[in-house]
């Protein structure tokens, strides 16, 4: 994977902490993550989302169960750069870094789900190669326009072009084809970069459900699901967060696999949101 050529160019803050525990759990900045499989992969995936929120690489301190500590930089495309030295301490005073253009390959998710959609029956799994296949050459002109818009920082145009690509693939390949679903992940990615967190969460959640039904590799489904969960946590409005959270919960019921903890975590957060809304409504009553 590519690495950061000049680590000193990466802002000194924020520094994200990944804590790996002996029981196989992982937390990022103190919050335990839903994970299945390698906890390091789950932790780095969460940091990638944070990098996407900022539109630039972020610094990471990863702490292993044996006490070893690693200084890393994680880019928006998931590339990890290990550092030979600890992160330098930020100066107490100084100018904030100038905004940076969003860079890195798009990576992620789907279309907005309908409320109360019935659970679909999982189809036979496609070969993993189907899910990793690049876009055929016939779609290259449209993809080149998407990348050009992204590189110019025109996220609105890039998002519109990705939506166009999803429509074309849906018509030609079908809604559950790997090419279509991978394009929908990219649609969600641009919603995330545009800080439209409700839309990003819904797109990721819907795509994760469709991927599970279409037989995508489990880790790919989990990555989309974790992105949905992370995007949902960024939804500020309680009413919107409650509505989006219901879709995230429906997603976990289909995509969680054997690890059911994400369902419990999502239900707990939904209860907290409901209580917060009820309390606010009560206080506002005459």
mmCIF file of N, CA and C in Angstrom, residues 62-107:
data_model
loop_
_atom_site.group_PDB
_atom_site.id
_atom_site.type_symbol
_atom_site.label_atom_id
_atom_site.label_comp_id
_atom_site.label_asym_id
_atom_site.label_seq_id
_atom_site.Cartn_x
_atom_site.Cartn_y
_atom_site.Cartn_z
ATOM 1 N N UNK A 62 -1.265 3.225 18.396
ATOM 2 C CA UNK A 62 -1.854 1.887 18.555
ATOM 3 C C UNK A 62 -1.139 1.168 19.693
ATOM 4 N N UNK A 63 -1.919 0.748 20.687
ATOM 5 C CA UNK A 63 -1.365 0.089 21.864
ATOM 6 C C UNK A 63 -1.743 -1.383 21.859
ATOM 7 N N UNK A 64 -0.722 -2.260 21.865
ATOM 8 C CA UNK A 64 -0.923 -3.703 21.828
ATOM 9 C C UNK A 64 -1.149 -4.262 23.234
ATOM 10 N N UNK A 65 -1.756 -5.454 23.336
ATOM 11 C CA UNK A 65 -1.974 -6.060 24.656
ATOM 12 C C UNK A 65 -0.687 -6.282 25.453
ATOM 13 N N UNK A 66 0.451 -6.487 24.753
ATOM 14 C CA UNK A 66 1.704 -6.733 25.464
ATOM 15 C C UNK A 66 2.385 -5.447 25.933
ATOM 16 N N UNK A 67 1.738 -4.299 25.691
ATOM 17 C CA UNK A 67 2.287 -3.035 26.143
ATOM 18 C C UNK A 67 3.056 -2.260 25.089
ATOM 19 N N UNK A 68 3.337 -2.876 23.941
ATOM 20 C CA UNK A 68 4.048 -2.156 22.885
ATOM 21 C C UNK A 68 3.148 -1.093 22.268
ATOM 22 N N UNK A 69 3.770 -0.016 21.822
ATOM 23 C CA UNK A 69 3.040 1.135 21.290
ATOM 24 C C UNK A 69 3.615 1.471 19.919
ATOM 25 N N UNK A 70 2.713 1.716 18.962
ATOM 26 C CA UNK A 70 3.120 2.036 17.601
ATOM 27 C C UNK A 70 2.562 3.394 17.210
ATOM 28 N N UNK A 71 3.408 4.197 16.601
ATOM 29 C CA UNK A 71 2.970 5.474 16.027
ATOM 30 C C UNK A 71 2.694 5.252 14.540
ATOM 31 N N UNK A 72 1.507 5.611 14.095
ATOM 32 C CA UNK A 72 1.083 5.370 12.718
ATOM 33 C C UNK A 72 0.456 6.628 12.137
ATOM 34 N N UNK A 73 0.357 6.641 10.816
ATOM 35 C CA UNK A 73 -0.463 7.623 10.106
ATOM 36 C C UNK A 73 -1.391 6.841 9.191
ATOM 37 N N UNK A 74 -2.689 7.143 9.251
ATOM 38 C CA UNK A 74 -3.685 6.458 8.435
ATOM 39 C C UNK A 74 -4.299 7.470 7.474
ATOM 40 N N UNK A 75 -4.278 7.135 6.187
ATOM 41 C CA UNK A 75 -4.790 8.031 5.165
ATOM 42 C C UNK A 75 -6.258 7.730 4.883
ATOM 43 N N UNK A 76 -6.905 8.584 4.087
ATOM 44 C CA UNK A 76 -8.330 8.422 3.804
ATOM 45 C C UNK A 76 -8.624 7.170 2.985
ATOM 46 N N UNK A 77 -7.621 6.638 2.287
ATOM 47 C CA UNK A 77 -7.842 5.417 1.516
ATOM 48 C C UNK A 77 -7.465 4.167 2.307
ATOM 49 N N UNK A 78 -7.157 4.326 3.599
ATOM 50 C CA UNK A 78 -6.816 3.192 4.443
ATOM 51 C C UNK A 78 -5.348 2.858 4.485
ATOM 52 N N UNK A 79 -4.519 3.561 3.701
ATOM 53 C CA UNK A 79 -3.087 3.293 3.712
ATOM 54 C C UNK A 79 -2.504 3.627 5.082
ATOM 55 N N UNK A 80 -1.642 2.734 5.601
ATOM 56 C CA UNK A 80 -1.046 2.893 6.933
ATOM 57 C C UNK A 80 0.453 3.113 6.797
ATOM 58 N N UNK A 81 0.931 4.177 7.394
ATOM 59 C CA UNK A 81 2.358 4.483 7.398
ATOM 60 C C UNK A 81 2.885 4.355 8.828
ATOM 61 N N UNK A 82 3.721 3.350 9.128
ATOM 62 C CA UNK A 82 4.334 3.265 10.462
ATOM 63 C C UNK A 82 5.469 4.283 10.578
ATOM 64 N N UNK A 83 5.609 4.870 11.747
ATOM 65 C CA UNK A 83 6.639 5.864 11.986
ATOM 66 C C UNK A 83 7.723 5.280 12.886
ATOM 67 N N UNK A 84 8.956 5.685 12.631
ATOM 68 C CA UNK A 84 10.084 5.187 13.431
ATOM 69 C C UNK A 84 10.161 5.891 14.782
ATOM 70 N N UNK A 85 9.580 7.099 14.877
ATOM 71 C CA UNK A 85 9.628 7.884 16.104
ATOM 72 C C UNK A 85 8.218 8.196 16.583
ATOM 73 N N UNK A 86 8.061 8.480 17.881
ATOM 74 C CA UNK A 86 6.734 8.891 18.371
ATOM 75 C C UNK A 86 6.270 10.170 17.689
ATOM 76 N N UNK A 87 4.974 10.405 17.740
ATOM 77 C CA UNK A 87 4.440 11.650 17.193
ATOM 78 C C UNK A 87 4.992 12.836 17.972
ATOM 79 N N UNK A 88 5.379 13.890 17.294
ATOM 80 C CA UNK A 88 5.851 15.079 18.015
ATOM 81 C C UNK A 88 4.694 15.752 18.744
ATOM 82 N N UNK A 89 5.001 16.429 19.825
ATOM 83 C CA UNK A 89 3.978 17.153 20.574
ATOM 84 C C UNK A 89 3.644 18.442 19.837
ATOM 85 N N UNK A 90 2.352 18.775 19.776
ATOM 86 C CA UNK A 90 1.989 20.037 19.117
ATOM 87 C C UNK A 90 2.481 21.229 19.910
ATOM 88 N N UNK A 91 2.785 22.304 19.191
ATOM 89 C CA UNK A 91 3.192 23.540 19.855
ATOM 90 C C UNK A 91 2.000 24.138 20.589
ATOM 91 N N UNK A 92 2.216 24.769 21.733
ATOM 92 C CA UNK A 92 1.095 25.354 22.467
ATOM 93 C C UNK A 92 0.403 26.466 21.727
ATOM 94 N N UNK A 93 1.129 27.155 20.838
ATOM 95 C CA UNK A 93 0.528 28.218 20.056
ATOM 96 C C UNK A 93 0.924 28.032 18.609
ATOM 97 N N UNK A 94 0.138 28.622 17.733
ATOM 98 C CA UNK A 94 0.463 28.521 16.323
ATOM 99 C C UNK A 94 -0.793 28.547 15.489
ATOM 100 N N UNK A 95 -0.637 28.727 14.211
ATOM 101 C CA UNK A 95 -1.784 28.803 13.323
ATOM 102 C C UNK A 95 -2.318 27.411 13.027
ATOM 103 N N UNK A 96 -3.624 27.335 12.861
ATOM 104 C CA UNK A 96 -4.234 26.074 12.472
ATOM 105 C C UNK A 96 -3.850 25.756 11.040
ATOM 106 N N UNK A 97 -3.710 24.477 10.700
ATOM 107 C CA UNK A 97 -3.355 24.126 9.322
ATOM 108 C C UNK A 97 -4.445 24.535 8.355
ATOM 109 N N UNK A 98 -4.039 24.915 7.167
ATOM 110 C CA UNK A 98 -5.003 25.294 6.146
ATOM 111 C C UNK A 98 -5.800 24.074 5.695
ATOM 112 N N UNK A 99 -7.054 24.250 5.269
ATOM 113 C CA UNK A 99 -7.822 23.110 4.768
ATOM 114 C C UNK A 99 -7.114 22.454 3.596
ATOM 115 N N UNK A 100 -7.220 21.135 3.525
ATOM 116 C CA UNK A 100 -6.561 20.383 2.471
ATOM 117 C C UNK A 100 -7.606 19.781 1.549
ATOM 118 N N UNK A 101 -7.226 19.592 0.288
ATOM 119 C CA UNK A 101 -8.123 18.942 -0.659
ATOM 120 C C UNK A 101 -8.276 17.471 -0.308
ATOM 121 N N UNK A 102 -9.461 16.935 -0.529
ATOM 122 C CA UNK A 102 -9.696 15.518 -0.276
ATOM 123 C C UNK A 102 -8.960 14.702 -1.321
ATOM 124 N N UNK A 103 -8.191 13.722 -0.851
ATOM 125 C CA UNK A 103 -7.466 12.859 -1.762
ATOM 126 C C UNK A 103 -7.721 11.417 -1.392
ATOM 127 N N UNK A 104 -7.294 10.519 -2.264
ATOM 128 C CA UNK A 104 -7.436 9.100 -1.961
ATOM 129 C C UNK A 104 -8.562 8.484 -2.749
ATOM 130 N N UNK A 105 -8.416 7.202 -3.030
ATOM 131 C CA UNK A 105 -9.420 6.503 -3.818
ATOM 132 C C UNK A 105 -10.710 6.374 -3.034
ATOM 133 N N UNK A 106 -11.868 6.567 -3.699
ATOM 134 C CA UNK A 106 -13.128 6.335 -3.020
ATOM 135 C C UNK A 106 -13.213 4.902 -2.557
ATOM 136 N N UNK A 107 -14.004 4.657 -1.485
ATOM 137 C CA UNK A 107 -14.031 3.319 -0.969
ATOM 138 C C UNK A 107 -15.352 2.756 -0.611
#
